[in-house]
Amino acid sequence: MSWQAYVDDNLLASGMVTSAGIYDLQGNPWAYSAGFAAQVAEVAAVSAHFAAPSGLAATGATIAGVKYMFVRGEENAEIYVKKGAEGVVFYRCNTCIIVGHHSDKIQPGQCSSTVAKLGDFLKEQNI
């Protein structure tokens, strides 16, 4: 399966993720949905905080030019940031990061679990 198919079929088609991308640990894109404009430096900045996610509490995270507030993070696993009722989930796999954005019409937990489900699958495949 192509990386783009993972984004389209596993994330967007679920209806629980508005836009998404898969990036390497340095923030370089492998695949992303149309219109999802997360920049390499933005993803890399969040990636650098996976060892100690609470470090984002002071600065938040900027994705696609939008500043989000840090909500929670699990060391080397998941980071969640939000702005109003919208949010972004970052899920760290062995060699990549899945980034999923949800609109205000989707519950954060639904987006997080959809992204984590794909992330867990990729981890099992040693990706």
PDB file of C-alpha atoms in Angstrom:
ATOM      1  CA  MET A   1       0.000   0.000   0.000  1.00  0.00           C
ATOM      2  CA  SER A   2       1.323   3.464  -0.830  1.00  0.00           C
ATOM      3  CA  TRP A   3       1.783   6.115   1.840  1.00  0.00           C
ATOM      4  CA  GLN A   4      -0.887   8.208   0.138  1.00  0.00           C
ATOM      5  CA  ALA A   5      -3.333   5.300   0.404  1.00  0.00           C
ATOM      6  CA  TYR A   6      -2.742   5.145   4.169  1.00  0.00           C
ATOM      7  CA  VAL A   7      -3.667   8.843   4.411  1.00  0.00           C
ATOM      8  CA  ASP A   8      -6.673   8.589   2.097  1.00  0.00           C
ATOM      9  CA  ASP A   9      -8.090   5.165   3.025  1.00  0.00           C
ATOM     10  CA  ASN A  10      -7.245   4.847   6.728  1.00  0.00           C
ATOM     11  CA  LEU A  11      -7.509   8.444   7.926  1.00  0.00           C
ATOM     12  CA  LEU A  12      -9.627  10.643   5.654  1.00  0.00           C
ATOM     13  CA  ALA A  13     -12.113   7.942   4.624  1.00  0.00           C
ATOM     14  CA  SER A  14     -12.891   7.300   8.305  1.00  0.00           C
ATOM     15  CA  GLY A  15     -14.627  10.674   8.532  1.00  0.00           C
ATOM     16  CA  MET A  16     -12.835  11.223  11.849  1.00  0.00           C
ATOM     17  CA  VAL A  17      -9.846  13.093  10.393  1.00  0.00           C
ATOM     18  CA  THR A  18     -10.301  16.294   8.366  1.00  0.00           C
ATOM     19  CA  SER A  19      -6.783  16.395   6.912  1.00  0.00           C
ATOM     20  CA  ALA A  20      -3.627  14.433   7.534  1.00  0.00           C
ATOM     21  CA  GLY A  21      -0.072  13.608   6.596  1.00  0.00           C
ATOM     22  CA  ILE A  22       2.674  11.085   7.227  1.00  0.00           C
ATOM     23  CA  TYR A  23       6.165  12.486   7.790  1.00  0.00           C
ATOM     24  CA  ASP A  24       9.575  11.109   8.648  1.00  0.00           C
ATOM     25  CA  LEU A  25      11.010  11.941  12.083  1.00  0.00           C
ATOM     26  CA  GLN A  26      12.748  15.023  10.640  1.00  0.00           C
ATOM     27  CA  GLY A  27       9.445  16.394   9.319  1.00  0.00           C
ATOM     28  CA  ASN A  28       9.866  15.519   5.629  1.00  0.00           C
ATOM     29  CA  PRO A  29       6.532  14.544   4.029  1.00  0.00           C
ATOM     30  CA  TRP A  30       5.864  11.024   2.766  1.00  0.00           C
ATOM     31  CA  ALA A  31       2.192  11.699   1.933  1.00  0.00           C
ATOM     32  CA  TYR A  32      -0.479  14.221   2.862  1.00  0.00           C
ATOM     33  CA  SER A  33      -4.029  15.196   2.004  1.00  0.00           C
ATOM     34  CA  ALA A  34      -4.817  17.958  -0.460  1.00  0.00           C
ATOM     35  CA  GLY A  35      -4.639  21.356   1.194  1.00  0.00           C
ATOM     36  CA  PHE A  36      -2.809  20.116   4.294  1.00  0.00           C
ATOM     37  CA  ALA A  37       0.024  22.624   4.533  1.00  0.00           C
ATOM     38  CA  ALA A  38       2.077  21.463   7.527  1.00  0.00           C
ATOM     39  CA  GLN A  39       5.645  22.605   6.890  1.00  0.00           C
ATOM     40  CA  VAL A  40       8.781  20.498   7.426  1.00  0.00           C
ATOM     41  CA  ALA A  41      10.044  22.817  10.192  1.00  0.00           C
ATOM     42  CA  GLU A  42       6.671  22.735  11.973  1.00  0.00           C
ATOM     43  CA  VAL A  43       6.496  18.937  12.081  1.00  0.00           C
ATOM     44  CA  ALA A  44      10.189  18.717  13.014  1.00  0.00           C
ATOM     45  CA  ALA A  45       9.639  21.117  15.931  1.00  0.00           C
ATOM     46  CA  VAL A  46       6.906  18.893  17.363  1.00  0.00           C
ATOM     47  CA  SER A  47       8.953  15.755  16.650  1.00  0.00           C
ATOM     48  CA  ALA A  48      11.767  17.171  18.766  1.00  0.00           C
ATOM     49  CA  HIS A  49       9.398  17.246  21.766  1.00  0.00           C
ATOM     50  CA  PHE A  50       8.370  13.570  21.717  1.00  0.00           C
ATOM     51  CA  ALA A  51      10.995  12.742  24.372  1.00  0.00           C
ATOM     52  CA  ALA A  52       9.454  15.357  26.713  1.00  0.00           C
ATOM     53  CA  PRO A  53       6.086  16.532  25.320  1.00  0.00           C
ATOM     54  CA  SER A  54       5.370  18.878  28.231  1.00  0.00           C
ATOM     55  CA  GLY A  55       8.010  21.190  26.767  1.00  0.00           C
ATOM     56  CA  LEU A  56       5.331  22.285  24.292  1.00  0.00           C
ATOM     57  CA  ALA A  57       3.218  23.666  27.155  1.00  0.00           C
ATOM     58  CA  ALA A  58       5.133  26.947  27.098  1.00  0.00           C
ATOM     59  CA  THR A  59       5.244  27.421  23.336  1.00  0.00           C
ATOM     60  CA  GLY A  60       2.404  25.420  21.815  1.00  0.00           C
ATOM     61  CA  ALA A  61       2.804  24.181  18.254  1.00  0.00           C
ATOM     62  CA  THR A  62       2.354  25.840  14.886  1.00  0.00           C
ATOM     63  CA  ILE A  63       0.948  23.685  12.088  1.00  0.00           C
ATOM     64  CA  ALA A  64       0.142  25.053   8.634  1.00  0.00           C
ATOM     65  CA  GLY A  65       0.766  28.532  10.006  1.00  0.00           C
ATOM     66  CA  VAL A  66      -1.827  28.170  12.794  1.00  0.00           C
ATOM     67  CA  LYS A  67      -0.741  28.285  16.443  1.00  0.00           C
ATOM     68  CA  TYR A  68      -2.209  25.535  18.658  1.00  0.00           C
ATOM     69  CA  MET A  69      -2.152  25.152  22.443  1.00  0.00           C
ATOM     70  CA  PHE A  70      -0.557  22.038  23.963  1.00  0.00           C
ATOM     71  CA  VAL A  71      -3.162  19.831  25.672  1.00  0.00           C
ATOM     72  CA  ARG A  72      -1.477  16.513  26.382  1.00  0.00           C
ATOM     73  CA  GLY A  73       1.392  14.309  25.399  1.00  0.00           C
ATOM     74  CA  GLU A  74       2.630  10.814  26.046  1.00  0.00           C
ATOM     75  CA  GLU A  75       6.399  10.385  25.859  1.00  0.00           C
ATOM     76  CA  ASN A  76       7.499   8.926  22.498  1.00  0.00           C
ATOM     77  CA  ALA A  77       3.893   8.130  21.576  1.00  0.00           C
ATOM     78  CA  GLU A  78       1.329  10.900  21.076  1.00  0.00           C
ATOM     79  CA  ILE A  79       0.976  14.684  21.302  1.00  0.00           C
ATOM     80  CA  TYR A  80      -2.329  16.545  21.057  1.00  0.00           C
ATOM     81  CA  VAL A  81      -2.696  20.305  20.485  1.00  0.00           C
ATOM     82  CA  LYS A  82      -5.837  22.373  19.952  1.00  0.00           C
ATOM     83  CA  LYS A  83      -7.182  25.776  18.993  1.00  0.00           C
ATOM     84  CA  GLY A  84     -10.794  26.280  19.969  1.00  0.00           C
ATOM     85  CA  ALA A  85     -12.673  23.121  18.995  1.00  0.00           C
ATOM     86  CA  GLU A  86     -10.135  22.129  16.303  1.00  0.00           C
ATOM     87  CA  GLY A  87      -7.065  20.064  17.048  1.00  0.00           C
ATOM     88  CA  VAL A  88      -4.075  18.176  15.728  1.00  0.00           C
ATOM     89  CA  VAL A  89      -2.861  14.732  16.805  1.00  0.00           C
ATOM     90  CA  PHE A  90       0.778  13.680  16.329  1.00  0.00           C
ATOM     91  CA  TYR A  91       1.438   9.946  16.644  1.00  0.00           C
ATOM     92  CA  ARG A  92       5.020   8.692  16.631  1.00  0.00           C
ATOM     93  CA  CYS A  93       5.788   5.375  14.972  1.00  0.00           C
ATOM     94  CA  ASN A  94       9.242   3.772  14.686  1.00  0.00           C
ATOM     95  CA  THR A  95      10.319   5.710  11.583  1.00  0.00           C
ATOM     96  CA  CYS A  96       7.536   8.214  10.957  1.00  0.00           C
ATOM     97  CA  ILE A  97       4.982  10.568  12.466  1.00  0.00           C
ATOM     98  CA  ILE A  98       1.302  10.560  11.576  1.00  0.00           C
ATOM     99  CA  VAL A  99      -0.318  13.992  11.805  1.00  0.00           C
ATOM    100  CA  GLY A 100      -4.107  14.177  11.865  1.00  0.00           C
ATOM    101  CA  HIS A 101      -6.158  17.389  11.996  1.00  0.00           C
ATOM    102  CA  HIS A 102      -9.815  17.464  13.015  1.00  0.00           C
ATOM    103  CA  SER A 103     -12.369  20.217  12.514  1.00  0.00           C
ATOM    104  CA  ASP A 104     -14.786  21.489  15.141  1.00  0.00           C
ATOM    105  CA  LYS A 105     -17.376  18.950  13.948  1.00  0.00           C
ATOM    106  CA  ILE A 106     -15.272  15.941  15.017  1.00  0.00           C
ATOM    107  CA  GLN A 107     -14.629  14.892  18.606  1.00  0.00           C
ATOM    108  CA  PRO A 108     -10.919  14.946  19.566  1.00  0.00           C
ATOM    109  CA  GLY A 109     -11.050  11.390  20.926  1.00  0.00           C
ATOM    110  CA  GLN A 110     -12.405  10.039  17.650  1.00  0.00           C
ATOM    111  CA  CYS A 111      -9.590  11.665  15.686  1.00  0.00           C
ATOM    112  CA  SER A 112      -6.963  10.485  18.187  1.00  0.00           C
ATOM    113  CA  SER A 113      -8.168   6.881  18.147  1.00  0.00           C
ATOM    114  CA  THR A 114      -8.285   6.799  14.324  1.00  0.00           C
ATOM    115  CA  VAL A 115      -4.723   8.131  14.056  1.00  0.00           C
ATOM    116  CA  ALA A 116      -3.522   5.783  16.834  1.00  0.00           C
ATOM    117  CA  LYS A 117      -5.088   2.769  15.124  1.00  0.00           C
ATOM    118  CA  LEU A 118      -3.048   3.398  11.969  1.00  0.00           C
ATOM    119  CA  GLY A 119       0.009   4.223  14.078  1.00  0.00           C
ATOM    120  CA  ASP A 120      -0.241   0.969  15.996  1.00  0.00           C
ATOM    121  CA  PHE A 121      -0.532  -0.957  12.725  1.00  0.00           C
ATOM    122  CA  LEU A 122       2.562   0.752  11.294  1.00  0.00           C
ATOM    123  CA  LYS A 123       4.494   0.074  14.521  1.00  0.00           C
ATOM    124  CA  GLU A 124       3.613  -3.609  14.259  1.00  0.00           C
ATOM    125  CA  GLN A 125       5.050  -3.534  10.722  1.00  0.00           C
ATOM    126  CA  ASN A 126       8.269  -1.967  12.141  1.00  0.00           C
ATOM    127  CA  ILE A 127       7.599   1.283  10.297  1.00  0.00           C
TER     128      ILE A 127
END
